[in-house]
XYZ file of C-alpha atoms in Angstrom:
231
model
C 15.357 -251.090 221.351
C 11.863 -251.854 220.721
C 10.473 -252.871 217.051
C 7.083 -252.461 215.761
C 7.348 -255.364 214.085
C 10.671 -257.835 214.368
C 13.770 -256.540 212.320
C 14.519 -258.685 209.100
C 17.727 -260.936 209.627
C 20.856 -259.580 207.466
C 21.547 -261.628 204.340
C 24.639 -262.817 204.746
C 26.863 -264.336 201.116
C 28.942 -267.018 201.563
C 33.112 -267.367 201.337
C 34.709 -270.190 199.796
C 35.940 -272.717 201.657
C 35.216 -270.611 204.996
C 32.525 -270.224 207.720
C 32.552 -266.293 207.723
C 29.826 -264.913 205.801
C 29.653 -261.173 204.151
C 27.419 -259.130 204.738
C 25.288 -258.055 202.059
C 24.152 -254.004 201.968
C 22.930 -253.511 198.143
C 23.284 -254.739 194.874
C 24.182 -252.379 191.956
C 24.540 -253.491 188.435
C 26.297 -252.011 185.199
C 23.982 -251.958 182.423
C 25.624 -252.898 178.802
C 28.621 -252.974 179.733
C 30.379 -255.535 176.995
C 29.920 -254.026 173.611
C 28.609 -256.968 172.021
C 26.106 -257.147 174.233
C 25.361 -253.025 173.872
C 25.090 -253.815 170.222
C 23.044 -256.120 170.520
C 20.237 -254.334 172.472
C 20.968 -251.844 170.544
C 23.744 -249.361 171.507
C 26.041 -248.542 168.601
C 28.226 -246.062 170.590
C 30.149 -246.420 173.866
C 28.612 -244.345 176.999
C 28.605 -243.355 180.227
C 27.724 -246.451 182.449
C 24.466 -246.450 183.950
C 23.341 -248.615 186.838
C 20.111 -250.424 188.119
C 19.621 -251.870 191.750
C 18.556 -254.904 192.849
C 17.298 -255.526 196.759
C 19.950 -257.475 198.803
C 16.913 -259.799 199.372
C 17.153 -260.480 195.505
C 20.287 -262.894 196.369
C 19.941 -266.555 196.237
C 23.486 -268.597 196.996
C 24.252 -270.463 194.302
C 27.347 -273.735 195.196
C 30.463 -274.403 193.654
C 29.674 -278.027 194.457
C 26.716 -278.915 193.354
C 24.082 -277.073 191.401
C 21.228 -275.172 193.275
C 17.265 -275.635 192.394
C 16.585 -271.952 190.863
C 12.386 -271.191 191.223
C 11.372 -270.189 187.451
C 9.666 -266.524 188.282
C 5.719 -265.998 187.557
C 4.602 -263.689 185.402
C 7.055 -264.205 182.459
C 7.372 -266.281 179.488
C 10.688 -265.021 178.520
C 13.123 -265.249 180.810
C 16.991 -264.192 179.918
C 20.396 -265.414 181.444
C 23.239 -263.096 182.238
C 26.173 -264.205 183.587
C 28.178 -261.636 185.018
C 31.527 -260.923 187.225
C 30.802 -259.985 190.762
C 32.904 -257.598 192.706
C 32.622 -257.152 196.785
C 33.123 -254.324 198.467
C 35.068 -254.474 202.327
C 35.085 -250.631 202.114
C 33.495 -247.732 200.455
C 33.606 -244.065 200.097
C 32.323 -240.893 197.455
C 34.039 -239.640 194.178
C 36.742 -242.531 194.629
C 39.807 -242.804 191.754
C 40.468 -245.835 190.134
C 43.233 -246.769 192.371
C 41.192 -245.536 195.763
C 38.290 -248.327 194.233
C 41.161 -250.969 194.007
C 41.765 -250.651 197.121
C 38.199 -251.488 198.296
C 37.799 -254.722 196.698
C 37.219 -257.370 198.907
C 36.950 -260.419 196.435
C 35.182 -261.641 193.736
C 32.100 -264.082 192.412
C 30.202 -265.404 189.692
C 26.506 -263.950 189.599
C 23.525 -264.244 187.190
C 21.135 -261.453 186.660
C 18.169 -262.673 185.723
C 15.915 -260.824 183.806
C 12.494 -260.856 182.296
C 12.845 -259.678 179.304
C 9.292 -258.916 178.416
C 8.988 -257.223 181.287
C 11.989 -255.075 180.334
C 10.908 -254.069 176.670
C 7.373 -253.400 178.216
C 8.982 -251.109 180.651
C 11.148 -249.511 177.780
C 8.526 -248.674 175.333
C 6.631 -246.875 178.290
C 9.335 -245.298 179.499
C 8.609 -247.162 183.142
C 11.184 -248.363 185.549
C 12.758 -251.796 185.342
C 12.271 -253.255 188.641
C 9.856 -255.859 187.598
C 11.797 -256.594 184.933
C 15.403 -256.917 187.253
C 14.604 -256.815 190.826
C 11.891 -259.417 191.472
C 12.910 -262.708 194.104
C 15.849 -264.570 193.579
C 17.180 -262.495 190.675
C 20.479 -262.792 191.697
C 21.839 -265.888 192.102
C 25.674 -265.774 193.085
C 28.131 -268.071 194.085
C 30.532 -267.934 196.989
C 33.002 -264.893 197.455
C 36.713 -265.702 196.705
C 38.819 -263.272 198.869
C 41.209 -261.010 196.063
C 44.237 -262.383 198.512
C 43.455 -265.921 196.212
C 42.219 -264.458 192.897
C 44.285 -261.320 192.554
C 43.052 -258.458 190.379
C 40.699 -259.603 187.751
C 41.465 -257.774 184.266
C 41.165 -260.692 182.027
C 40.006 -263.831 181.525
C 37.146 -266.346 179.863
C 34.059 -265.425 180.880
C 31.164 -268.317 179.825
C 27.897 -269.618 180.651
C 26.281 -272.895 179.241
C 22.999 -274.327 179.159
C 22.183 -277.843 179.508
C 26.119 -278.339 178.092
C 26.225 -276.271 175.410
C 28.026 -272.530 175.128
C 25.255 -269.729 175.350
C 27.900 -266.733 176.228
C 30.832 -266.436 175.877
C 33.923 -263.374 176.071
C 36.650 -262.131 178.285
C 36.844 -259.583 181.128
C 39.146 -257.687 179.188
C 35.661 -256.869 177.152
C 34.368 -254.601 179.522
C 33.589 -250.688 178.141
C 34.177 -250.026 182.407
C 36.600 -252.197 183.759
C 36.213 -252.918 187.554
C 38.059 -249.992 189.120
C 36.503 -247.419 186.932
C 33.437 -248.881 187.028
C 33.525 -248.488 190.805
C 34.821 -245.255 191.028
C 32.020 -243.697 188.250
C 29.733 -245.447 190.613
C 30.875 -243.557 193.783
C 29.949 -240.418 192.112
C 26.499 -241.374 192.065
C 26.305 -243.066 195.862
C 28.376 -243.319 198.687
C 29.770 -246.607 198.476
C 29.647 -248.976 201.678
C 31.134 -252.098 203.002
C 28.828 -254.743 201.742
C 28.029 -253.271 198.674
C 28.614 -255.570 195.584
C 28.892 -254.443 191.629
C 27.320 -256.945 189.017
C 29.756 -255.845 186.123
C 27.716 -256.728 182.970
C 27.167 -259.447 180.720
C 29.320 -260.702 177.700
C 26.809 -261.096 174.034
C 24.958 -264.080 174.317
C 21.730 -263.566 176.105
C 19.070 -265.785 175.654
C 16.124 -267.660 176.999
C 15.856 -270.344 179.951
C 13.061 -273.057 180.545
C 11.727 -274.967 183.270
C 14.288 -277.662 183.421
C 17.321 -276.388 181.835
C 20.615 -276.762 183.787
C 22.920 -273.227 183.806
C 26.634 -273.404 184.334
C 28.192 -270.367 184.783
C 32.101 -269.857 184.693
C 34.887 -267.156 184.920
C 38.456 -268.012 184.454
C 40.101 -267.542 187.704
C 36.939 -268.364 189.895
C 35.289 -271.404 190.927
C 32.496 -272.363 188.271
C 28.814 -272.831 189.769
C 25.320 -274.181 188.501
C 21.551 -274.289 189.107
C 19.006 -276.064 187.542
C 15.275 -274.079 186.654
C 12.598 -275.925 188.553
């Protein structure tokens, strides 16, 4: 096959403790979907759950060893932390039940969606998309995959982040308006779901701003905790 200009390599997400790699497709991410956090941008009443995208290019590998240099993004002076469950997907499908999403789980990790927050309320109060606001370079940081075969089914458990030491956010899986397999299975209404596809699940209360040289710790009970530090 010939290419006008040279195909883009796949991005490929790490496995813990393993060489194989998984093969990122597209990011999708549940919007307020902890109701402290809905409350506190706002959102008195529980909804439907509504998602956002971010390009698989967006991903940045964060380590369960050690933590990761994170570039500070331009063109913000208000940038938010949200640390959120990530789900895998090792198969997909359309209009998928609850159990039928179980059943496509692959594993789990811990992810950060990064967000310019200025960006975003600019965006809201002219009714404009949020990509600049969710979807700009490495505004998804995410740890290693941990295969469900180690974790089992994620329901319940601490859910934290921490900057420079101290507890920014803090709740429990059990917190989510959408748990995982519903959340999925709304979501295959919307798109047919593929391998490689992975769910950001939303963000516990909490949310706040990040400088140039603060050091993020992000941990879910269950999974193995990871870092980065804002250069």
């Amino acid at each position: 096959m010939n290419w006008l200009i040279p195909p883009a390599p796949p991005v490929a997400m790490q496995v813990l403790g393993e060489s194989t790699q998984f093969p990122l497709t597209r990011i999708f991410c549940v919007g307020r979907n902890y109701a402290a956090h809905a409350q506190e941008m706002g959102q008195t009443e529980r909804a439907d759950p509504f998602f956002f995208m971010k390009p698989a290019h967006a991903y940045t590998p964060l380590s369960a060893e050690h933590a990761v240099d994170w570039p500070y993004p331009s063109n913000t002076s208000d940038l938010h932390h949200e640390v959120e469950l990530v789900v895998a997907l090792k198969q997909g499908g359309q209009n998928l039940s609850p159990e039928q999403a179980r059943a496509c789980v692959a594993g789990y990790a811990i992810g950060i969606d990064m967000t310019r927050r200025d960006l975003q309320a600019q965006a809201k109060q002219k009714s404009h998309p949020w990509e600049a606001a969710k979807a700009f370079d490495h505004s998804a940081p995410i740890g290693p995959i941990q295969r469900i075969e180690q974790t089992g089914w994620l329901d319940h458990g601490a859910i934290t982040l921490l900057v420079n030491g101290k507890v920014r956010q803090q709740g429990d899986l059990n917190q989510m308006l959408w748990p995982v397999d519903q959340a999925i299975a709304y979501l295959s209404t919307l798109f047919t779901l593929m391998p490689g596809d992975i769910l950001m699940t939303g963000t516990p209360s909490g949310v706040g701003a990040i400088q140039k040289g603060d050091q993020l710790e992000a941990c879910i009970e269950g999974l193995e905790s990871v870092s980065l530090a804002l250069s």
